[in-house]
mmCIF file of C-alpha atoms in Angstrom:
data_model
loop_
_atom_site.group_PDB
_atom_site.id
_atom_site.type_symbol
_atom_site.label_atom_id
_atom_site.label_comp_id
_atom_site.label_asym_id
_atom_site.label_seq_id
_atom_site.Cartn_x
_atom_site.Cartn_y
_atom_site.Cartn_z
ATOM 1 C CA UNK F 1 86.699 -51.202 -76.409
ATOM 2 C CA UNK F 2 89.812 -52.062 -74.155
ATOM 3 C CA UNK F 3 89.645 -54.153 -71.272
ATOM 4 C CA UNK F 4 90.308 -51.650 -68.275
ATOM 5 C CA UNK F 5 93.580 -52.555 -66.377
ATOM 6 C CA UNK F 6 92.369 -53.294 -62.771
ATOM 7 C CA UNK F 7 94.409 -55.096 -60.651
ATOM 8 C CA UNK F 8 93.007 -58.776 -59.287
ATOM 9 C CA UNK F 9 94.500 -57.623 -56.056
ATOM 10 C CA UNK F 10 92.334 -54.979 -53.818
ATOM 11 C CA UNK F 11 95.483 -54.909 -51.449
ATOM 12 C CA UNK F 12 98.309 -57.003 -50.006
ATOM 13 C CA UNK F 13 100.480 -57.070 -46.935
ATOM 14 C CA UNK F 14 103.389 -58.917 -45.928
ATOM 15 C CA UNK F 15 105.483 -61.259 -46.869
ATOM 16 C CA UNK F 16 105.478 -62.876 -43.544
ATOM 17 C CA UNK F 17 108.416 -65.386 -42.693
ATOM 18 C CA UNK F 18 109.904 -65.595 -45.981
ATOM 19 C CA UNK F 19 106.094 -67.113 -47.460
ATOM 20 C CA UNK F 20 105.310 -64.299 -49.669
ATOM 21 C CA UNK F 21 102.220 -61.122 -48.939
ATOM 22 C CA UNK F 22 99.010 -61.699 -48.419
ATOM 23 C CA UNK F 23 96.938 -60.845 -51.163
ATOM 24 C CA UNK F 24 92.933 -59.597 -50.567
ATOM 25 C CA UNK F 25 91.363 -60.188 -54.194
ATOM 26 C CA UNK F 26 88.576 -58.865 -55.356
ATOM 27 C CA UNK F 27 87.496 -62.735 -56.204
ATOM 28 C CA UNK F 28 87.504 -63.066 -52.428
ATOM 29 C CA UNK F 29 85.640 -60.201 -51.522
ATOM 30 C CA UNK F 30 82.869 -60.994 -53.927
ATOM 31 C CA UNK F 31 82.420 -64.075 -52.009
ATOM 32 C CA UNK F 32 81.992 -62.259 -48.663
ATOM 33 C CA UNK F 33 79.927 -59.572 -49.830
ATOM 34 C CA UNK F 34 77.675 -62.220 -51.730
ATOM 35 C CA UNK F 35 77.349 -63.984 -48.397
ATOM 36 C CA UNK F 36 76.787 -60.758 -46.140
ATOM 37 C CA UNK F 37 74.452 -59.577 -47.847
ATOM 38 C CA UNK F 38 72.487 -62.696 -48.474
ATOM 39 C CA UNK F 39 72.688 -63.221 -44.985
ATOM 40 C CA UNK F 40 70.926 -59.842 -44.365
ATOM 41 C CA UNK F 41 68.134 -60.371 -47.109
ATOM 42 C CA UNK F 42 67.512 -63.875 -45.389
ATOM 43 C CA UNK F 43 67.622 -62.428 -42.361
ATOM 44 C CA UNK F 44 65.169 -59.667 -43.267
ATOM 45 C CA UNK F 45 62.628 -62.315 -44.893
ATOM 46 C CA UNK F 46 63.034 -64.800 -41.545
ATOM 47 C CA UNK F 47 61.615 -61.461 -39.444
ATOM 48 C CA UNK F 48 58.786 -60.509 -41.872
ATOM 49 C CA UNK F 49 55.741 -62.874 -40.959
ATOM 50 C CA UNK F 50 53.579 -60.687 -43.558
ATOM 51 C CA UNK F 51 54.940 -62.452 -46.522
ATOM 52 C CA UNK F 52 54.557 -65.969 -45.105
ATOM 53 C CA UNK F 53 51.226 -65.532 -44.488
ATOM 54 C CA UNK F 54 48.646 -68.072 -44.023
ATOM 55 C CA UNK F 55 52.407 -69.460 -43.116
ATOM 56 C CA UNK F 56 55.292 -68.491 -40.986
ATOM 57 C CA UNK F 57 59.349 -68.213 -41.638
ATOM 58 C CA UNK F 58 60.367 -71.614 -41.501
ATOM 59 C CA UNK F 59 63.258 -70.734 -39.359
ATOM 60 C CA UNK F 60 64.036 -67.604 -36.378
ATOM 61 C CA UNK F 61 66.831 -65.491 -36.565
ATOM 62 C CA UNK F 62 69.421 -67.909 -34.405
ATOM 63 C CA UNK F 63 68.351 -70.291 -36.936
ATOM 64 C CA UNK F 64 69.300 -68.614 -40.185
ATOM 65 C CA UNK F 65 72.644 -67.849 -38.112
ATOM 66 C CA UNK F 66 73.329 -71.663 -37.711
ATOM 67 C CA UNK F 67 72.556 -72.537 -41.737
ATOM 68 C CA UNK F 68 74.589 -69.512 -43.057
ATOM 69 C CA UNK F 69 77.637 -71.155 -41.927
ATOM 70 C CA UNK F 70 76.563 -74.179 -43.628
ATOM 71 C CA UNK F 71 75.553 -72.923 -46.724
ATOM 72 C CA UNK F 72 78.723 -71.345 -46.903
ATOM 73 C CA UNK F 73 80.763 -74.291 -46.568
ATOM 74 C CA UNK F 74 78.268 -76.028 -49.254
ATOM 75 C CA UNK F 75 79.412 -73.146 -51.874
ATOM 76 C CA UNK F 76 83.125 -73.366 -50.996
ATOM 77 C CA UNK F 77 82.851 -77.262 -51.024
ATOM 78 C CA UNK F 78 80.458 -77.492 -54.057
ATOM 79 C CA UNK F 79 81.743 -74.843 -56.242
ATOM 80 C CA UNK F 80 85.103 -76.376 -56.014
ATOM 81 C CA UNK F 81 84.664 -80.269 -56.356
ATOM 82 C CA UNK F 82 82.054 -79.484 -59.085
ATOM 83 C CA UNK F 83 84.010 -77.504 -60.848
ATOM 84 C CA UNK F 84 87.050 -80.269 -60.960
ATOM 85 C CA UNK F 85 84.150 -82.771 -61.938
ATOM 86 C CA UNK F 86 82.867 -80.688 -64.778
ATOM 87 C CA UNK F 87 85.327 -79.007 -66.229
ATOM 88 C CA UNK F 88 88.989 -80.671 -64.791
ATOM 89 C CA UNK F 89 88.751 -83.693 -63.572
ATOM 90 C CA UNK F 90 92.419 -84.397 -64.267
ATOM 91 C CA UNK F 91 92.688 -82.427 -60.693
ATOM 92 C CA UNK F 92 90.893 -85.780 -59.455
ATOM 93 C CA UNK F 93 93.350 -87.661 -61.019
ATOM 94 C CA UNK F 94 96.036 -85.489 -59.715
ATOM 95 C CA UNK F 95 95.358 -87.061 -56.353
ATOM 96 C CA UNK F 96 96.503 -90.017 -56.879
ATOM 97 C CA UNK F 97 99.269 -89.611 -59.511
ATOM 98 C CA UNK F 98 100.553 -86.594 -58.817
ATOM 99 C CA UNK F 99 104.058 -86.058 -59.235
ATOM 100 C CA UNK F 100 104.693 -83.563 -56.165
ATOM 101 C CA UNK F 101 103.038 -82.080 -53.583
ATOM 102 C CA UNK F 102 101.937 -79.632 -55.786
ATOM 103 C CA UNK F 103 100.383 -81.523 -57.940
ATOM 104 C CA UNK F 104 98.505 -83.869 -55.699
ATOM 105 C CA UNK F 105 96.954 -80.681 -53.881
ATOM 106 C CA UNK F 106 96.000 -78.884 -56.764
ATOM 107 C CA UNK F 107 92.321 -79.096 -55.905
ATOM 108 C CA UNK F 108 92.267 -77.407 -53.158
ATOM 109 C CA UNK F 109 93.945 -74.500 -54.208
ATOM 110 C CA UNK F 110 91.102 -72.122 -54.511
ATOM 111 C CA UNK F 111 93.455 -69.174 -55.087
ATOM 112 C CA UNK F 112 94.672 -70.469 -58.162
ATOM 113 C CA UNK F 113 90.800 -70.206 -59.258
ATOM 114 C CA UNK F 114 88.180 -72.887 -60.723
ATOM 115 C CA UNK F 115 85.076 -72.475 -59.020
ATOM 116 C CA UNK F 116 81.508 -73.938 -60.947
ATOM 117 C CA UNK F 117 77.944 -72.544 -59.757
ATOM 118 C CA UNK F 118 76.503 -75.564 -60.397
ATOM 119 C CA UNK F 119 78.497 -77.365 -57.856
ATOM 120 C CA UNK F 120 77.546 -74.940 -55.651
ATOM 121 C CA UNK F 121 74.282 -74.927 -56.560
ATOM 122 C CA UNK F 122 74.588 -78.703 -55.369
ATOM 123 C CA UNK F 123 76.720 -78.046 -52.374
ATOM 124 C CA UNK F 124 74.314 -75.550 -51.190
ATOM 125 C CA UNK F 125 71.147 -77.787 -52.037
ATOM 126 C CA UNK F 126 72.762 -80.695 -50.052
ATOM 127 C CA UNK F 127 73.547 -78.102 -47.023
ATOM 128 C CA UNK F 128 69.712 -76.865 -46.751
ATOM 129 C CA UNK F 129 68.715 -80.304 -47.068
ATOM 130 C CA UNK F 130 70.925 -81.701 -44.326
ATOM 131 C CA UNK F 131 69.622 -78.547 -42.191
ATOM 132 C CA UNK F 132 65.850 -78.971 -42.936
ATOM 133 C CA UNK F 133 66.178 -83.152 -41.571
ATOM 134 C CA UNK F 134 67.703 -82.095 -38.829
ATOM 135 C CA UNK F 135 65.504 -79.217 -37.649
ATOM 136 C CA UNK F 136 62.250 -80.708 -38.871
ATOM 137 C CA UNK F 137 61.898 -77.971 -40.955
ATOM 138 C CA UNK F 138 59.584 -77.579 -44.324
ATOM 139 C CA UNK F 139 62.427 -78.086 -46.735
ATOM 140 C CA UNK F 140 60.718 -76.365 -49.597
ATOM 141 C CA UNK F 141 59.882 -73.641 -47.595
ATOM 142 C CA UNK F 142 63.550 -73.264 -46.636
ATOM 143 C CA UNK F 143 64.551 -73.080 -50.164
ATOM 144 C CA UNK F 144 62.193 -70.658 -50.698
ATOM 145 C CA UNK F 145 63.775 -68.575 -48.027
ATOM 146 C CA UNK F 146 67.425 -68.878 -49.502
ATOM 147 C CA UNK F 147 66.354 -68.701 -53.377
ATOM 148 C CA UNK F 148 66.118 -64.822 -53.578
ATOM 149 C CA UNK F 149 69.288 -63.783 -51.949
ATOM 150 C CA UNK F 150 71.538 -66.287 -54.713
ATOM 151 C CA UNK F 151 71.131 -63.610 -57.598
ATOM 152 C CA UNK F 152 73.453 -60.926 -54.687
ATOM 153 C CA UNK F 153 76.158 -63.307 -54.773
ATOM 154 C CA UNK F 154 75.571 -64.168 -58.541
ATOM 155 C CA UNK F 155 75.895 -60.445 -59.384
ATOM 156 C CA UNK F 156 79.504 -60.015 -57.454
ATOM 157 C CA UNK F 157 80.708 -63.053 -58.627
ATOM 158 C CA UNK F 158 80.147 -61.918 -62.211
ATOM 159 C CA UNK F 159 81.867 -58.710 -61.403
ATOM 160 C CA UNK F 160 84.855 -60.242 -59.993
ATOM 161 C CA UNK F 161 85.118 -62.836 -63.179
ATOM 162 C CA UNK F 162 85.488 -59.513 -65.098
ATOM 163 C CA UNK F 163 87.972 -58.044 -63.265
ATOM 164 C CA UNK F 164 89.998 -61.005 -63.610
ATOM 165 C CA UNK F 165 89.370 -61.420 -67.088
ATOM 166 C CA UNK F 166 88.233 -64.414 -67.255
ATOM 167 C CA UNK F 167 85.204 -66.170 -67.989
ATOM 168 C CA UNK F 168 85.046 -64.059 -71.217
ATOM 169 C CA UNK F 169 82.500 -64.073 -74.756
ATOM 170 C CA UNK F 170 82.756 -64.905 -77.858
ATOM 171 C CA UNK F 171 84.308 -62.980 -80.817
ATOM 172 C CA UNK F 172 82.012 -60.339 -82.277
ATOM 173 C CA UNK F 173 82.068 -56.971 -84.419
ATOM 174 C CA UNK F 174 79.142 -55.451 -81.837
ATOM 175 C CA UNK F 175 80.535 -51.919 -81.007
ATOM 176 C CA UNK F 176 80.720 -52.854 -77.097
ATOM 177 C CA UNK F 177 82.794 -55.650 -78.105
ATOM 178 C CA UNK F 178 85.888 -55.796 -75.963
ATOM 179 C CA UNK F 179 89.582 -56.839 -76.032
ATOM 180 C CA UNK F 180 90.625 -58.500 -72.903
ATOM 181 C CA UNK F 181 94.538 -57.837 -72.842
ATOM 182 C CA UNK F 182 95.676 -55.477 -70.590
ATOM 183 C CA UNK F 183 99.455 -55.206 -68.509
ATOM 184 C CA UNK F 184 97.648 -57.506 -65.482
ATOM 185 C CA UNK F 185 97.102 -60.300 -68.218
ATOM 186 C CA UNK F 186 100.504 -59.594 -69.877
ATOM 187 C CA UNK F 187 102.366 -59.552 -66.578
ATOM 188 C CA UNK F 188 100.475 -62.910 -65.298
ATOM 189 C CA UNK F 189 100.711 -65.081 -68.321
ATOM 190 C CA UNK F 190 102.555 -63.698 -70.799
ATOM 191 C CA UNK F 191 100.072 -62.847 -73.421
ATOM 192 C CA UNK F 192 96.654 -62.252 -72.931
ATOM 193 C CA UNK F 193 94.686 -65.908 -73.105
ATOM 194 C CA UNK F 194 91.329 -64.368 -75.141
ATOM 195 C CA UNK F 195 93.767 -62.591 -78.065
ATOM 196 C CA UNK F 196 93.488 -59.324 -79.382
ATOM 197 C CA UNK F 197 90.216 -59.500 -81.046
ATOM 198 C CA UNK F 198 87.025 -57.851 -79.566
ATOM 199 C CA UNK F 199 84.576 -60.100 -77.367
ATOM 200 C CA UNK F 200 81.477 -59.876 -75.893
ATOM 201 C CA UNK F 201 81.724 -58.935 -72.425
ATOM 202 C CA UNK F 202 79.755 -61.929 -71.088
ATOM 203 C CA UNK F 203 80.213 -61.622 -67.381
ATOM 204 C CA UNK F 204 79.058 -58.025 -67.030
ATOM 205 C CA UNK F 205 75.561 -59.513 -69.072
ATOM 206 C CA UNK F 206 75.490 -62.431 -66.503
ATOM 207 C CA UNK F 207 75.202 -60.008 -63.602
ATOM 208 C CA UNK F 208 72.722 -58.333 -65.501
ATOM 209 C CA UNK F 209 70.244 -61.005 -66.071
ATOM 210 C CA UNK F 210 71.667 -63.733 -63.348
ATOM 211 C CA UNK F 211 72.456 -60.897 -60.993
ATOM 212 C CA UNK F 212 70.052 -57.786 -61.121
ATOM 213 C CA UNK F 213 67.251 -59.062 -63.269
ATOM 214 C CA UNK F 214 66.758 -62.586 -61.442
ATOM 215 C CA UNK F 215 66.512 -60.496 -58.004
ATOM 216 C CA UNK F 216 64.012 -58.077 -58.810
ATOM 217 C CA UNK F 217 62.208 -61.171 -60.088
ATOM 218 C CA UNK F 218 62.238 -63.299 -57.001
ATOM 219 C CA UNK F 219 61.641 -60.137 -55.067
ATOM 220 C CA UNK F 220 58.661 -59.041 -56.844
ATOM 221 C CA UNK F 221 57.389 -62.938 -56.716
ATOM 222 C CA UNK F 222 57.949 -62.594 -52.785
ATOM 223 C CA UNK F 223 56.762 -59.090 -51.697
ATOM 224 C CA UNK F 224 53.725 -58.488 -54.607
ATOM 225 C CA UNK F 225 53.143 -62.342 -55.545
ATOM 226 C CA UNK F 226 53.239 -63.163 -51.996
ATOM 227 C CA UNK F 227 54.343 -66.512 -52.975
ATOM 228 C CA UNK F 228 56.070 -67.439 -50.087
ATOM 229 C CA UNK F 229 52.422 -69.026 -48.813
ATOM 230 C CA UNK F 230 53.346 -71.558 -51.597
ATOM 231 C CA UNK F 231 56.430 -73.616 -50.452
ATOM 232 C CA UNK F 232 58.856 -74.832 -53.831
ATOM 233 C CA UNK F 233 57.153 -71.543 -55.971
ATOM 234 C CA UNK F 234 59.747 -68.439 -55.510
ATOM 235 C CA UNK F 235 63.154 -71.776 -55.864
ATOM 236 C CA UNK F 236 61.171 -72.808 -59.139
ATOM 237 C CA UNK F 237 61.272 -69.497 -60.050
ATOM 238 C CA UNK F 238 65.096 -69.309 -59.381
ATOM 239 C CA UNK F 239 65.578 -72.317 -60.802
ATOM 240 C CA UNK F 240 63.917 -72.141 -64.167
ATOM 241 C CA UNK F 241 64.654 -68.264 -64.473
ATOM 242 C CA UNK F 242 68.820 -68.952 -63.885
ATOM 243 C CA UNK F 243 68.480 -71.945 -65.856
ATOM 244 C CA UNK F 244 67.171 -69.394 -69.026
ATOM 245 C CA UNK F 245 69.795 -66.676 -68.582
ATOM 246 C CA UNK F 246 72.425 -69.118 -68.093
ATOM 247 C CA UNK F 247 70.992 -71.519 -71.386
ATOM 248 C CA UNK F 248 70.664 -68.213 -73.198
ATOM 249 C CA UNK F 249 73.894 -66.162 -71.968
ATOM 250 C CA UNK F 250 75.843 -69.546 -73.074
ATOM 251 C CA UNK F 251 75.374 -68.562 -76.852
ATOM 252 C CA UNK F 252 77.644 -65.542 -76.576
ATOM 253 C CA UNK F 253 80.218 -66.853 -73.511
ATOM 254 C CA UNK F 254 82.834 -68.730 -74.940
ATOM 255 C CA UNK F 255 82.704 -72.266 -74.130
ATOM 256 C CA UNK F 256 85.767 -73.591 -71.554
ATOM 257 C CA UNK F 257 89.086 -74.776 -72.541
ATOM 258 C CA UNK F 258 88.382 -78.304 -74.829
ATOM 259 C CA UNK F 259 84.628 -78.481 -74.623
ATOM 260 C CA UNK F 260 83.870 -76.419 -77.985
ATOM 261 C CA UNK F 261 82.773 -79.314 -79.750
ATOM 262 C CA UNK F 262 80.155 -81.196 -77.227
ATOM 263 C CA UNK F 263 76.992 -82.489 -78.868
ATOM 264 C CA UNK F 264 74.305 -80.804 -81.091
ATOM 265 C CA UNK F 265 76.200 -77.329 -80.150
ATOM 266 C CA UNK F 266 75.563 -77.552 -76.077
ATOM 267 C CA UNK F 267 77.565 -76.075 -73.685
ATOM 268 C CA UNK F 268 78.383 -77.852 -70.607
ATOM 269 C CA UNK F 269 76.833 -74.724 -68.981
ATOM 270 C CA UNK F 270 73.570 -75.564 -70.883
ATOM 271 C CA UNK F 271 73.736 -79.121 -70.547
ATOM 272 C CA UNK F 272 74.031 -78.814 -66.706
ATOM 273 C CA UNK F 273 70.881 -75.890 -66.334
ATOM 274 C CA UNK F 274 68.430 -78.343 -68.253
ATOM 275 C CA UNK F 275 67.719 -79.927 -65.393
ATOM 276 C CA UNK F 276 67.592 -76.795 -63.323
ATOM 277 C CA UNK F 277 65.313 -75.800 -65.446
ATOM 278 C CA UNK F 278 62.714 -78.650 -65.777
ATOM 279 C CA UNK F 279 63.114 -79.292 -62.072
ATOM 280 C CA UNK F 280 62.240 -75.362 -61.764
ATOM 281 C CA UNK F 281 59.094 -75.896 -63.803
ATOM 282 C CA UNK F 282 57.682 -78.877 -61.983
ATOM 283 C CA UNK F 283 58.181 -77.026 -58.638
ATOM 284 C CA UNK F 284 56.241 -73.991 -59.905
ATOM 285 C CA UNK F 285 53.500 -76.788 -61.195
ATOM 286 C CA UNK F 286 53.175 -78.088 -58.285
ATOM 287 C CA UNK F 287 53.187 -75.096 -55.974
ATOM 288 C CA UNK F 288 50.229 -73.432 -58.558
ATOM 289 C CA UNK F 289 48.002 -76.725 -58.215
ATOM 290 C CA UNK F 290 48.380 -76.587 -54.292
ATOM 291 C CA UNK F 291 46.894 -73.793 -51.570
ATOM 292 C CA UNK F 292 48.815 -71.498 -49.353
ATOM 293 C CA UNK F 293 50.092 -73.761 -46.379
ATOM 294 C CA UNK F 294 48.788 -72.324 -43.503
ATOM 295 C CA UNK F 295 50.820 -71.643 -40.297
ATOM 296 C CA UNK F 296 49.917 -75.164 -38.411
ATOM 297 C CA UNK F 297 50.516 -77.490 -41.438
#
């Protein structure tokens, strides 16, 4: 299969004052939409005291307002720093020994690309924590209110690392496999960075399983499990089932740019869900041994 030629680019306008258009990329837009709509599936779960019960929503609507912005700066800020810390840190290093401006800013331009989910995961973890403190609010039952609206902005995210081309599988003979070169790639680089050989389309089977699969998971563990009653149940649940798709998903995605070799055949994307995933299981442990916190706990 060929890689379908869709422009990065949604639109662009400009230039403006001799410093080039503005460019709207579909990279950007995932990010909004991700955040939207999380907001609105949040929002949706803050209002609905039927699946909280014995409990209430840890936060009201004015609240969730307040920690969206937050979050949102914890996925910009995370994603980006953790992605120069596990997979470039020579954009660390550029800092300080940069030769030109350039150079020395490099890692903090997020339009060149480079974002990791686990830094985000990390950003975001730190915002809700920081929130919870200072509003005397049940932290785990604040995760549990942000867990299942992370697989919306998974499943965009995954789209938009396909329609850059990036992010791609590994080499296989499968019939679906697919060549990522198309006149975008050639016209950016050069040549096309994956080859000419067929690949497994790894990002479109990450918003599959990260994306759609983890949501209707989480959502059927809220609405039918009701297991909102049990704060730290429905972010184990996220936590140990992203940790699997990710862990699993990393057998067919090829492995970044000088980290092909790590030890016994990890991935750095393995390597940094293992602890997702055992910290996933010991919150759905400890949420099964406990009751349903009631409203006045």
């Amino acid at each position: 299969m060929q890689f379908p030629d869709i422009d990065p680019v949604w639109f662009q306008i400009g230039p403006f004052f001799g410093l080039g258009p503005l460019e709207i990329r579909w990279y950007a837009l995932a990010y909004v939409a991700g955040i939207v709509l999380g907001w609105w599936y949040a929002n949706r779960l803050a209002r609905n005291e039927a699946v909280w019960k014995p409990g209430k929503p840890p936060v009201t609507t004015v609240q969730l307002d307040d920690l969206v912005l937050w979050i949102t700066l914890g996925i910009i800020l995370g994603g980006r720093l953790g992605y120069a810390l596990f997979y470039k840190p020579s954009l660390y290093a550029g800092l300080v020994v940069g030769s030109d401006w350039g150079e020395r800013l490099a890692l903090f331009r997020l339009w060149d690309g480079g974002m990791s989910f686990h830094g985000g995961l990390i950003g975001v973890t730190l915002a809700i924590v920081w929130f919870a403190r200072k509003n005397r609010i049940r932290l785990l039952s604040l995760g549990d209110l942000v867990a299942p609206v992370v697989p919306l902005g998974l499943f965009f995210g995954r789209i938009a690392n396909f329609i850059n081309g990036e992010l791609w599988g590994r080499p296989t003979d499968a019939p679906w496999g697919m060549v990522f070169c198309n006149d975008t790639l050639l016209n950016l680089y050069g040549h096309c960075p994956a080859g000419l050989v067929p690949r497994h389309p790894s990002q479109l089977y990450e918003a599959a399983l990260e994306g759609v699969a983890l949501a209707v998971i989480l959502a059927l563990a809220v609405f039918k499990g009701r297991l909102l009653a049990k704060p730290g149940y429905v972010t184990g649940i996220f936590l140990l089932g992203y940790g699997l798709a990710r862990a699993s998903l990393e057998t067919v995605r090829q492995p970044d740019f000088g980290m092909e070799n790590l030890p016994l055949g990890l991935t750095m994307g393995m390597m940094l869900s293992i602890p997702m995933m055992l910290i996933g299981a010991w919150l759905i442990w400890r949420a099964r041994s406990r009751p349903p916190v009631a409203a006045e706990d």
